[in-house]
PDB file of C-alpha atoms in Angstrom:
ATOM      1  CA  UNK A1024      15.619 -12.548  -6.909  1.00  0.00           C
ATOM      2  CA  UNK A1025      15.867  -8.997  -7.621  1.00  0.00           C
ATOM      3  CA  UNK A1026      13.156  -8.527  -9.849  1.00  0.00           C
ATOM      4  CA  UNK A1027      11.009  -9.153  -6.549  1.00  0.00           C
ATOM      5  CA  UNK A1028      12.457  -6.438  -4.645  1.00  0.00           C
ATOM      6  CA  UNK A1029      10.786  -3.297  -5.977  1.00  0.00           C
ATOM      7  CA  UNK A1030      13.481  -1.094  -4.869  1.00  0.00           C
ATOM      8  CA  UNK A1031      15.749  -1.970  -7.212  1.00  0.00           C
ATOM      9  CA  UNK A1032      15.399  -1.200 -11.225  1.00  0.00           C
ATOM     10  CA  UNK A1033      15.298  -4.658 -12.191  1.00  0.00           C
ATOM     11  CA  UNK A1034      12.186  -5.388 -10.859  1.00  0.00           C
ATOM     12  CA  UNK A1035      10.675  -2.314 -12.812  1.00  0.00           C
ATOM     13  CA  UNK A1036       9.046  -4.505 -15.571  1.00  0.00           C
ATOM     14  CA  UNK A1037       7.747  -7.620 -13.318  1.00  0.00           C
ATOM     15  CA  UNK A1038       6.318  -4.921 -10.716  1.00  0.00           C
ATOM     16  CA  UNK A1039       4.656  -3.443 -13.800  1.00  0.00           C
ATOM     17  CA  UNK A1040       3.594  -5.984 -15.313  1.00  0.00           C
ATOM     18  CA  UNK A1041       1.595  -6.840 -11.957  1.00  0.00           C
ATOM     19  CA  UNK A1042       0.393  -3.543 -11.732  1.00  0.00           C
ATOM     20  CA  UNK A1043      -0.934  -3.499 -15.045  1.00  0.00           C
ATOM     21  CA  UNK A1044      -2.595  -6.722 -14.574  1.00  0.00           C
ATOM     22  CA  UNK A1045      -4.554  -5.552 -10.622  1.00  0.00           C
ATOM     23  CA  UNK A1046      -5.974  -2.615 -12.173  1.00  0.00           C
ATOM     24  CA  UNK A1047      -8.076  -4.302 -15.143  1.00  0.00           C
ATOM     25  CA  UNK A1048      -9.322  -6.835 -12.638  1.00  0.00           C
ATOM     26  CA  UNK A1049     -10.207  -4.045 -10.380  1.00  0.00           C
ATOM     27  CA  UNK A1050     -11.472  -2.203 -13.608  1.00  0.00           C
ATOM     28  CA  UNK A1051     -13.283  -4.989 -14.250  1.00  0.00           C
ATOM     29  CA  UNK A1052     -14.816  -5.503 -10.975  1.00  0.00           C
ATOM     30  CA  UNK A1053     -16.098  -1.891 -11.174  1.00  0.00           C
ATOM     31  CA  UNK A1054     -17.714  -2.313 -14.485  1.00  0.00           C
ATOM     32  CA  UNK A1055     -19.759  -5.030 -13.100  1.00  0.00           C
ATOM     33  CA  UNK A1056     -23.712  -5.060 -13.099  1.00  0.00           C
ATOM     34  CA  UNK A1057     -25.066  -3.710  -9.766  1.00  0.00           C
ATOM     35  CA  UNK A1058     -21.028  -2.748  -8.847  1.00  0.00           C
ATOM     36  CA  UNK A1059     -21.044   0.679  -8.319  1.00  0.00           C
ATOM     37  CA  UNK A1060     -23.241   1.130  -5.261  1.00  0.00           C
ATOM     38  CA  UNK A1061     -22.220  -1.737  -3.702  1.00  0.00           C
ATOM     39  CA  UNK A1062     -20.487  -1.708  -0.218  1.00  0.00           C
ATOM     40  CA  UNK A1063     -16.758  -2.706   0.368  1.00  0.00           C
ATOM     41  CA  UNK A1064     -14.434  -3.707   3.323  1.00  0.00           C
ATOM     42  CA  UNK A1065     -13.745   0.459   3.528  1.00  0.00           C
ATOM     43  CA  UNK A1066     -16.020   2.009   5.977  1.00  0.00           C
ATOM     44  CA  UNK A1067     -18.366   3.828   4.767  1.00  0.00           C
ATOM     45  CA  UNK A1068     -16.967   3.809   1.131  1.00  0.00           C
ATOM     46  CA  UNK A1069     -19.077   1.938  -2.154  1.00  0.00           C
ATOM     47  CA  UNK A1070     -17.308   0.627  -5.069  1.00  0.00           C
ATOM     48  CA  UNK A1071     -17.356   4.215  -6.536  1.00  0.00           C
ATOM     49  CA  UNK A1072     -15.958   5.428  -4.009  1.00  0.00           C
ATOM     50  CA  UNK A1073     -12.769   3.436  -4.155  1.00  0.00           C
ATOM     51  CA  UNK A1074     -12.852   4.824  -7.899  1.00  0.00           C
ATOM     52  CA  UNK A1075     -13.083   7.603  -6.536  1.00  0.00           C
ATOM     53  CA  UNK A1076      -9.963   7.718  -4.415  1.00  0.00           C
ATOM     54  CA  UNK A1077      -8.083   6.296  -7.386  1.00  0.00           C
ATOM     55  CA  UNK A1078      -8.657   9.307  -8.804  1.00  0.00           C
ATOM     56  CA  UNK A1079      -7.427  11.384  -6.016  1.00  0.00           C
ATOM     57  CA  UNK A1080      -4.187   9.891  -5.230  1.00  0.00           C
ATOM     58  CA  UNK A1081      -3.250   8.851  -8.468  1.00  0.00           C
ATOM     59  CA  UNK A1082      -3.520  12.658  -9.472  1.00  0.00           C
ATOM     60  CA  UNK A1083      -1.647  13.316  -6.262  1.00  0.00           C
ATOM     61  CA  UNK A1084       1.385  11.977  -7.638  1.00  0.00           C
ATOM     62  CA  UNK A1085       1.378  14.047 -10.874  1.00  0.00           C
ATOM     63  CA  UNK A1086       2.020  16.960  -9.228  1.00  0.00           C
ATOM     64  CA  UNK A1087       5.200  15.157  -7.453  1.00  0.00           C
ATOM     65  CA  UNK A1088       6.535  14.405 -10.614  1.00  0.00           C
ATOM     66  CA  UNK A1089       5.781  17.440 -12.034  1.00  0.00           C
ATOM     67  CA  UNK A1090       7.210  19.160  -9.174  1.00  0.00           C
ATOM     68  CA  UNK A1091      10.202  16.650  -9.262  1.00  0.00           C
ATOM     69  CA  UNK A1092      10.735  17.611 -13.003  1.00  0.00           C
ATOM     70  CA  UNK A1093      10.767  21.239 -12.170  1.00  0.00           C
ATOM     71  CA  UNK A1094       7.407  21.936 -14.343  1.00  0.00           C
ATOM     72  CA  UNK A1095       5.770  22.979 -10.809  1.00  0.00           C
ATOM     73  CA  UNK A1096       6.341  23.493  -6.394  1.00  0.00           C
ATOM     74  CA  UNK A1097       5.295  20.444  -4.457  1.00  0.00           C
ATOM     75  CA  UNK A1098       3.110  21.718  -1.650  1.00  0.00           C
ATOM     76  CA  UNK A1099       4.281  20.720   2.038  1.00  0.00           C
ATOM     77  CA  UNK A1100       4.123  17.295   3.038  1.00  0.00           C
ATOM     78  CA  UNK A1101       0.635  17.009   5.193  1.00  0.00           C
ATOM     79  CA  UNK A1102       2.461  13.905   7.406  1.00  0.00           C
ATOM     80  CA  UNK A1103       0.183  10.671   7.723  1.00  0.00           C
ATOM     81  CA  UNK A1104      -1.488  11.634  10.902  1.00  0.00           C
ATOM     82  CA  UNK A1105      -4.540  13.334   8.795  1.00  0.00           C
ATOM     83  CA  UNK A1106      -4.057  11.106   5.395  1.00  0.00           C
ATOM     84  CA  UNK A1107      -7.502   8.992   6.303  1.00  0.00           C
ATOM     85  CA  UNK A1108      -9.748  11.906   6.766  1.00  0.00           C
ATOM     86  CA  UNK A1109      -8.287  13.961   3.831  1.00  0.00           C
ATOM     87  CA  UNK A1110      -8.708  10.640   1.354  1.00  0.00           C
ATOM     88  CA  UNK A1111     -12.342   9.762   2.541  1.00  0.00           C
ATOM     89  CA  UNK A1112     -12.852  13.576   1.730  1.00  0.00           C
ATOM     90  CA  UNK A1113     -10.777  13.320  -1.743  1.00  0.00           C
ATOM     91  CA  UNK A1114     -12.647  10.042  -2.454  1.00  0.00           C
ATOM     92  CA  UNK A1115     -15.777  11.655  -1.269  1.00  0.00           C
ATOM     93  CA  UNK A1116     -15.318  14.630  -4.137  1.00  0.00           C
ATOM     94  CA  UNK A1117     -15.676  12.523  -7.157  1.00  0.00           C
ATOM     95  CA  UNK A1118     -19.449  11.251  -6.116  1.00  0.00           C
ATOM     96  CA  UNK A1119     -20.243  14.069  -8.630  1.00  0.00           C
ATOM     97  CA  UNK A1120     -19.026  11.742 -11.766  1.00  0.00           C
ATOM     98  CA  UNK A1121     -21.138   9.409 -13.516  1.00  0.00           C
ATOM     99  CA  UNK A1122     -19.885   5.848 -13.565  1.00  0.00           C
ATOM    100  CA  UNK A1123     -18.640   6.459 -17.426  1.00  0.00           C
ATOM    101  CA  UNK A1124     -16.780   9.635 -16.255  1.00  0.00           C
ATOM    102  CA  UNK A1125     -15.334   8.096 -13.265  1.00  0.00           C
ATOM    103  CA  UNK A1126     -14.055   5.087 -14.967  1.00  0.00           C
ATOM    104  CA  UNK A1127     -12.965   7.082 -17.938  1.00  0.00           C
ATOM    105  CA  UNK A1128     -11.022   9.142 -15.395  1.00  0.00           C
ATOM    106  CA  UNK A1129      -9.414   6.593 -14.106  1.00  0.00           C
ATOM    107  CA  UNK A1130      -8.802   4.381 -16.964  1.00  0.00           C
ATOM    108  CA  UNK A1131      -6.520   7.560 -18.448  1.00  0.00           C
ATOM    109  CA  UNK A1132      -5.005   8.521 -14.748  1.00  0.00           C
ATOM    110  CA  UNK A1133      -3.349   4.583 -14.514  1.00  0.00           C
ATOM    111  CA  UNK A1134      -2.340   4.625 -17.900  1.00  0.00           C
ATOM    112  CA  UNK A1135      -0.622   8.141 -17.304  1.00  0.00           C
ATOM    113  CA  UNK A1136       0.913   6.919 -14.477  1.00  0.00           C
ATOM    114  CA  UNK A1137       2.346   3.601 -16.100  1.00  0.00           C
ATOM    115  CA  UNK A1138       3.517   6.110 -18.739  1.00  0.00           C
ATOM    116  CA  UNK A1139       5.696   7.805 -15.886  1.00  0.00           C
ATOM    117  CA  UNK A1140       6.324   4.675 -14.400  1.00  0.00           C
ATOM    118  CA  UNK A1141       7.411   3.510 -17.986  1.00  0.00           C
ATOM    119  CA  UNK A1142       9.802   6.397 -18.662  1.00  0.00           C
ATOM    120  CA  UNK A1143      12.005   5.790 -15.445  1.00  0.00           C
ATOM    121  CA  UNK A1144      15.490   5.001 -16.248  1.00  0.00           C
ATOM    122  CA  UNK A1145      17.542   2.593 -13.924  1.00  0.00           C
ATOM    123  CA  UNK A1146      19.448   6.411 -12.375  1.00  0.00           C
ATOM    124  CA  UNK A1147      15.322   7.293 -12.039  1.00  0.00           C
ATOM    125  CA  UNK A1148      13.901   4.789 -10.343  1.00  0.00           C
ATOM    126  CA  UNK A1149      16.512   5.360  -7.088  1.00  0.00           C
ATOM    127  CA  UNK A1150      17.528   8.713  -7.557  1.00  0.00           C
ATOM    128  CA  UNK A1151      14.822  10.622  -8.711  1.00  0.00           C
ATOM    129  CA  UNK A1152      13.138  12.149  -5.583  1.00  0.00           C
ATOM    130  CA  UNK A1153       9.565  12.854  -6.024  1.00  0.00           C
ATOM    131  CA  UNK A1154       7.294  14.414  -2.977  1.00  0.00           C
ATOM    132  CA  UNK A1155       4.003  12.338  -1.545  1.00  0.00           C
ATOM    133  CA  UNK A1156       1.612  14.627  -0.486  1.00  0.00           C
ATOM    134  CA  UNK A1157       1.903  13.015   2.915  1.00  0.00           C
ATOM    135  CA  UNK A1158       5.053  11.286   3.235  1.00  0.00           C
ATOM    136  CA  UNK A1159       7.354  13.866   1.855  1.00  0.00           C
ATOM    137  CA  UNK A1160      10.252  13.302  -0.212  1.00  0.00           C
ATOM    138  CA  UNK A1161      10.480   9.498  -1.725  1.00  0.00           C
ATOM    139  CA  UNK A1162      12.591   7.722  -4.497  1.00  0.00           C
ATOM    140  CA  UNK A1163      10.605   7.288  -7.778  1.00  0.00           C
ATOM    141  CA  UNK A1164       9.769   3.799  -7.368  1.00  0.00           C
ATOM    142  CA  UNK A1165       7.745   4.205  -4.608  1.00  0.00           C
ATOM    143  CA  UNK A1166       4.963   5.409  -6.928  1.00  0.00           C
ATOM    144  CA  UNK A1167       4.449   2.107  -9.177  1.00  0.00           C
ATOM    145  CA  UNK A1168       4.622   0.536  -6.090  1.00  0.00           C
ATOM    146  CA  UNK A1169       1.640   2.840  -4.528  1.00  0.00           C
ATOM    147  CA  UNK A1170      -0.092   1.672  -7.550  1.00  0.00           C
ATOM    148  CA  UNK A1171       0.513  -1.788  -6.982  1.00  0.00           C
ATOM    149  CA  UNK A1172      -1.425  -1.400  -2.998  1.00  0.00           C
ATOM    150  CA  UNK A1173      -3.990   1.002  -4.294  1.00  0.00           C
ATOM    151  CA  UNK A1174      -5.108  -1.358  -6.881  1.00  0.00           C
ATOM    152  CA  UNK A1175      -4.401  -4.780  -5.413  1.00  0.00           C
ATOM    153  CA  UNK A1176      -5.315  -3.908  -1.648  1.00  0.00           C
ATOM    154  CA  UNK A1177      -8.797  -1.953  -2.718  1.00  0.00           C
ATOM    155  CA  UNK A1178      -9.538  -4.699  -5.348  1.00  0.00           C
ATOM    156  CA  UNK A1179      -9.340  -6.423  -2.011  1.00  0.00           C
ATOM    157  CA  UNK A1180     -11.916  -4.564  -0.484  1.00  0.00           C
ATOM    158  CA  UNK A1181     -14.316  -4.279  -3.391  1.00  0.00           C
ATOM    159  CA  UNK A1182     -14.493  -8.378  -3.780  1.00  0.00           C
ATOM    160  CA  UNK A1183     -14.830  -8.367   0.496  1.00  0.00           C
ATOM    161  CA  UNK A1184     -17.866  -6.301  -0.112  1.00  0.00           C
ATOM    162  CA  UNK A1185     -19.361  -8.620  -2.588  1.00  0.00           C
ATOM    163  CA  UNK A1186     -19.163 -11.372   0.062  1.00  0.00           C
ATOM    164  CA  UNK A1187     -17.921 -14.329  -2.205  1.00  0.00           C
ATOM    165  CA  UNK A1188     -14.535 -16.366  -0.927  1.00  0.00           C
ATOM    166  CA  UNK A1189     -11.531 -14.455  -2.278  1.00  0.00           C
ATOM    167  CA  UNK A1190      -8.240 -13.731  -1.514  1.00  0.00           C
ATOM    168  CA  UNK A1191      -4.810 -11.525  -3.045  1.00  0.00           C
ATOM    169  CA  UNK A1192      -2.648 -13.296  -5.688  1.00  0.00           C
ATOM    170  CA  UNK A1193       0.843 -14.245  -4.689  1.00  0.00           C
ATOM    171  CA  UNK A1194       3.168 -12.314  -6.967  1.00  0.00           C
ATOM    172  CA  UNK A1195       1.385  -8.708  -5.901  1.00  0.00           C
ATOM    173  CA  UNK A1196       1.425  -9.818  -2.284  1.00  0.00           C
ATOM    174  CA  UNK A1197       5.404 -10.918  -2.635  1.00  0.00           C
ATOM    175  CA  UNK A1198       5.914  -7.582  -3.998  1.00  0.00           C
ATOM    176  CA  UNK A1199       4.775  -5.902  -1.267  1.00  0.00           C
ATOM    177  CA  UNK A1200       6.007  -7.747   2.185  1.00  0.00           C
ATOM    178  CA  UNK A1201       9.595  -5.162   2.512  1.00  0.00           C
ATOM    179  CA  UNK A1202       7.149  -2.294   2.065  1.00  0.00           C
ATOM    180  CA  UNK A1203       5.116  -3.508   5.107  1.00  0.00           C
ATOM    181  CA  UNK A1204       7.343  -2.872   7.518  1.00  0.00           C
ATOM    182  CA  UNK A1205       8.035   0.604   5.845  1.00  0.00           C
ATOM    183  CA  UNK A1206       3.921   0.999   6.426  1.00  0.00           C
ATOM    184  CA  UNK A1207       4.498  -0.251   9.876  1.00  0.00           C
ATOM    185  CA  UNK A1208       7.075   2.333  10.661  1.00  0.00           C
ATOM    186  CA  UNK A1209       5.180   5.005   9.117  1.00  0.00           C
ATOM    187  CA  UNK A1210       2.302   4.575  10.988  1.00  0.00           C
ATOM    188  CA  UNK A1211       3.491   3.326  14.702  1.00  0.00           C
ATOM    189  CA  UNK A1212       1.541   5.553  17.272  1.00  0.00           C
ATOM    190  CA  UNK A1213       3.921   4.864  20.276  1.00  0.00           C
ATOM    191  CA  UNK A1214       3.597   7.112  23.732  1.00  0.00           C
ATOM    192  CA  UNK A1215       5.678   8.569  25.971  1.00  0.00           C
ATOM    193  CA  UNK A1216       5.659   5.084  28.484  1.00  0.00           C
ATOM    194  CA  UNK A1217       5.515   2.815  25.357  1.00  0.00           C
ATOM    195  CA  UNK A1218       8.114  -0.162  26.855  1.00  0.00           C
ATOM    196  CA  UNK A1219      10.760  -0.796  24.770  1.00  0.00           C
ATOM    197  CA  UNK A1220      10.626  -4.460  22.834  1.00  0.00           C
ATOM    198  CA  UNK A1221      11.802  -6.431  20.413  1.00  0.00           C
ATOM    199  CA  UNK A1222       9.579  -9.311  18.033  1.00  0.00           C
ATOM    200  CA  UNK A1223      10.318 -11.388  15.292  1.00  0.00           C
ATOM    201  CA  UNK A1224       8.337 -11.191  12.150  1.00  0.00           C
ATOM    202  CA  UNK A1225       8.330 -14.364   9.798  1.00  0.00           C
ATOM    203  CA  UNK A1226       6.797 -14.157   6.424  1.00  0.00           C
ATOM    204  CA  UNK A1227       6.700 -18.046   5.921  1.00  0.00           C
ATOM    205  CA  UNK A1228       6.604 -18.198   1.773  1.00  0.00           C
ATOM    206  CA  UNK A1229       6.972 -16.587  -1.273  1.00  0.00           C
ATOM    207  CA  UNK A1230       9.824 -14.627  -3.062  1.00  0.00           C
ATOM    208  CA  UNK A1231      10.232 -12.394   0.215  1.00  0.00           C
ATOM    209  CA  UNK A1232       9.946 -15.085   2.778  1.00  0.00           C
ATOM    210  CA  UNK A1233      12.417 -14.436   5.245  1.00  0.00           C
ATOM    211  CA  UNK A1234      13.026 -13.059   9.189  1.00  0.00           C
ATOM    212  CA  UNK A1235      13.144  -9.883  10.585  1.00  0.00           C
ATOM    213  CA  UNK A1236      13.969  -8.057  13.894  1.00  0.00           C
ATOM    214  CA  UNK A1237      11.474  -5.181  15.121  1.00  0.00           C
ATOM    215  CA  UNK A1238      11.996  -3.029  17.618  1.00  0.00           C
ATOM    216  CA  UNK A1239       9.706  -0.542  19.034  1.00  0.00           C
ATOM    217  CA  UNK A1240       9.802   1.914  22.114  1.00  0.00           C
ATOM    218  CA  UNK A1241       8.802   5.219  23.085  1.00  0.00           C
ATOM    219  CA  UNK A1242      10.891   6.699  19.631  1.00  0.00           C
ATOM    220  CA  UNK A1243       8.543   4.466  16.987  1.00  0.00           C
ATOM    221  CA  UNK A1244       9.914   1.617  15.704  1.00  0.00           C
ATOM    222  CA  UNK A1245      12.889  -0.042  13.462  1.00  0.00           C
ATOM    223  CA  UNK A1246      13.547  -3.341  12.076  1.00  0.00           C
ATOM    224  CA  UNK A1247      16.191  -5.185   9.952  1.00  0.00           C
ATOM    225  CA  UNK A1248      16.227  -9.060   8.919  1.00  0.00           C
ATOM    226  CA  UNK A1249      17.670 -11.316  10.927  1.00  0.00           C
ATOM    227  CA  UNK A1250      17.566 -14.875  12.981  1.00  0.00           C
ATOM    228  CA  UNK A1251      14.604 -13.960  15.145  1.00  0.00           C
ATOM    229  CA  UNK A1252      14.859 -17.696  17.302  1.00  0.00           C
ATOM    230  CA  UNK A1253      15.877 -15.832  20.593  1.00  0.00           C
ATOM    231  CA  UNK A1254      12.988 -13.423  20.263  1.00  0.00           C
ATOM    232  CA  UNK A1255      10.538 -13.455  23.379  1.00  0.00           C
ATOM    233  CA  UNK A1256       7.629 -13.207  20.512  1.00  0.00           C
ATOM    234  CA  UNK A1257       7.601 -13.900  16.737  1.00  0.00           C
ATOM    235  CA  UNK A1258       4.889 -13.009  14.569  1.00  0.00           C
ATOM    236  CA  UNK A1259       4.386 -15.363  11.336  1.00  0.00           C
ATOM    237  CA  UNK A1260       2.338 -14.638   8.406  1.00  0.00           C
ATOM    238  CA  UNK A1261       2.029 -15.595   4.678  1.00  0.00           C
ATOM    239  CA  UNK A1262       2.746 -12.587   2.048  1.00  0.00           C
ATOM    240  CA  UNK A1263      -1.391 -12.161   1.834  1.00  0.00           C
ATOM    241  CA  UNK A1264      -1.944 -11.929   5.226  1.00  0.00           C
ATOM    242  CA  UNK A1265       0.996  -9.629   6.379  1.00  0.00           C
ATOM    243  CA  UNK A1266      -0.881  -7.058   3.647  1.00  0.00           C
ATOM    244  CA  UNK A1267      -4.156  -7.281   4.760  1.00  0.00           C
ATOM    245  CA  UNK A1268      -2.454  -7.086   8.297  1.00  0.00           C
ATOM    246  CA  UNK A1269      -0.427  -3.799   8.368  1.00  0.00           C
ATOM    247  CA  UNK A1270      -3.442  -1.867   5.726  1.00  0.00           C
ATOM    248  CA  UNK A1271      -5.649  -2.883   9.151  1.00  0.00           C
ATOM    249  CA  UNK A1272      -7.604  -4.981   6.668  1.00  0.00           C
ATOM    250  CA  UNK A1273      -7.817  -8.101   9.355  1.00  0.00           C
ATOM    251  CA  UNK A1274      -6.326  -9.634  12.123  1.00  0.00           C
ATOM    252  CA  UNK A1275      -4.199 -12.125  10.842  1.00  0.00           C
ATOM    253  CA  UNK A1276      -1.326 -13.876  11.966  1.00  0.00           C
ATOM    254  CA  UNK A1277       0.502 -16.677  14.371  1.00  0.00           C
ATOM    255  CA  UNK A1278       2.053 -16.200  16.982  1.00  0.00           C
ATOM    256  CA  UNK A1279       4.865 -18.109  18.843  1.00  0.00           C
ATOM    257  CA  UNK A1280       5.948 -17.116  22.295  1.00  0.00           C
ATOM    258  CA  UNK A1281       5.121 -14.903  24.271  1.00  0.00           C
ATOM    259  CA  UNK A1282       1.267 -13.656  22.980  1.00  0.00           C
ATOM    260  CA  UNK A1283       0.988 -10.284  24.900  1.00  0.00           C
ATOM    261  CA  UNK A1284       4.246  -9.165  23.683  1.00  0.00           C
ATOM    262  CA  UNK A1285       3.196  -9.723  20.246  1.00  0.00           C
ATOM    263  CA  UNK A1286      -0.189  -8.526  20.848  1.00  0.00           C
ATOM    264  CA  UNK A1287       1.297  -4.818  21.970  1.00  0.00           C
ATOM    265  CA  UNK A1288       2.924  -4.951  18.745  1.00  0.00           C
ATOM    266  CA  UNK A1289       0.189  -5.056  16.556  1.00  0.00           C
ATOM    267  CA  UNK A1290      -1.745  -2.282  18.443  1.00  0.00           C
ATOM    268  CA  UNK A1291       0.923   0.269  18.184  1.00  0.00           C
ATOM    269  CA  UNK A1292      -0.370   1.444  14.567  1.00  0.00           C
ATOM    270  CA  UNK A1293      -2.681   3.969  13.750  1.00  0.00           C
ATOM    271  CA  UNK A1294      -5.010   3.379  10.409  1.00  0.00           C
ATOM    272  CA  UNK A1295      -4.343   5.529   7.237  1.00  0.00           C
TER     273      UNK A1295
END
């Protein structure tokens, strides 16, 4: 199963190939008739303005690679605490572009990036460390994998916005389920009196279904998989919904056991 788990090079070419595939539907979706000023599941945000932020992040990690590659100096990491003001105002910048520009912007940023993505040898895609203008120093496959929820998670929100029945195809949502709980643990707001706990998480199908142990306290949180039957609470979710969950997308999920335990759980997070 290891061309499901995105952290290891042989799952470079399915993870790309899904990539490649969630960015011409999205592509498409922007192209539509009537698309552009359209409103989405993002606040506040049309369809060009999830073009927009394409734009913006996808350029973002150009400079980590070029900085990685020693062709320029990767600016300090900005943490995650400000990363949803400073992308609705990076989004925000590219109202200036015509539809045509936009899209011809971002048609040549993705294939750039699968270019990179491409290049990365099996001692790359572990051990070359690039910066994220946020999260600091990561491995290089974290950046086809960024890819992979920019294009699959804001296709998302575009079709939510259109209003029609819809939903997130499995392989891009198997993909995705370990880096969930990285998301999680990014992005856990805990206090000073924040009681220490422990849940169970159970994704109930696809190539990552399996168990895991969370903890969380005052210091943020942890996890690791394991038998989660003598857990006070255990959260279960399909691949989709444990996506749309952690991105803050919707309040999904089932819980067994003990329902304000869980429910302290999933307010712990703070929305990038």
């Amino acid at each position: 199963m290891s061309e499901w788990d995105a952290t290891t090079y042989d799952a470079k070419d399915n993870l790309l190939r899904v990539v490649h595939r969630e960015a011409e539907q999205m592509f498409a979706l922007a192209e539509a008739p009537g698309a552009w000023e359209s409103p989405t599941a993002c606040p506040l945000w049309k369809t060009g303005d999830v073009v927009g932020h394409l734009i913006d992040v996808t350029e973002s990690y150009f400079v980590g690679f070029d900085a990685a590659h020693g062709r320029a100096t990767a600016p300090e990491p900005l943490g995650l605490l400000p990363m949803a003001q400073t992308l609705d105002e990076g989004a925000r910048a590219y109202r200036t572009l015509s539809t045509m520009e936009a899209m011809d912007r971002v048609r040549a940023d993705f294939a750039k990036m699968m270019e990179i993505s491409g290049a990365l040898g099996a001692d790359d895609w572990g051990g070359l460390v690039v910066t994220h203008k946020f999260m600091g120093p990561l491995p290089a496959f974290f950046y086809p994998t960024f890819q992979l929820m920019d294009y699959a998670v804001h296709s998302w929100d575009i079709r939510q916005g259109i209003g029609k029945a819809h939903a997130i195809a499995g392989d891009a949502a198997d993909i995705l389920v370990p880096f969930m709980f990285i998301l999680w643990q990014a992005t856990t707001a805990p206090s000073a009196d924040t009681p220490s706990s422990e849940i169970g998480i159970r994704v109930t199908g696809g190539h990552n279904a399996g168990t895991w142990r969370v903890t969380t306290g005052p210091e943020g949180m942890s996890y690791a998989p394991g038998e989660v039957g003598d857990l006070p609470a255990v959260l279960e979710f399909d691949p989709a919904s444990l996506v749309l969950t952690a991105f803050g997308r919707s309040n999904f999920g089932t819980i067994r056991g003990d329902v304000p335990a869980a429910e302290r759980f999933l307010n712990l997070f703070f929305r990038i």
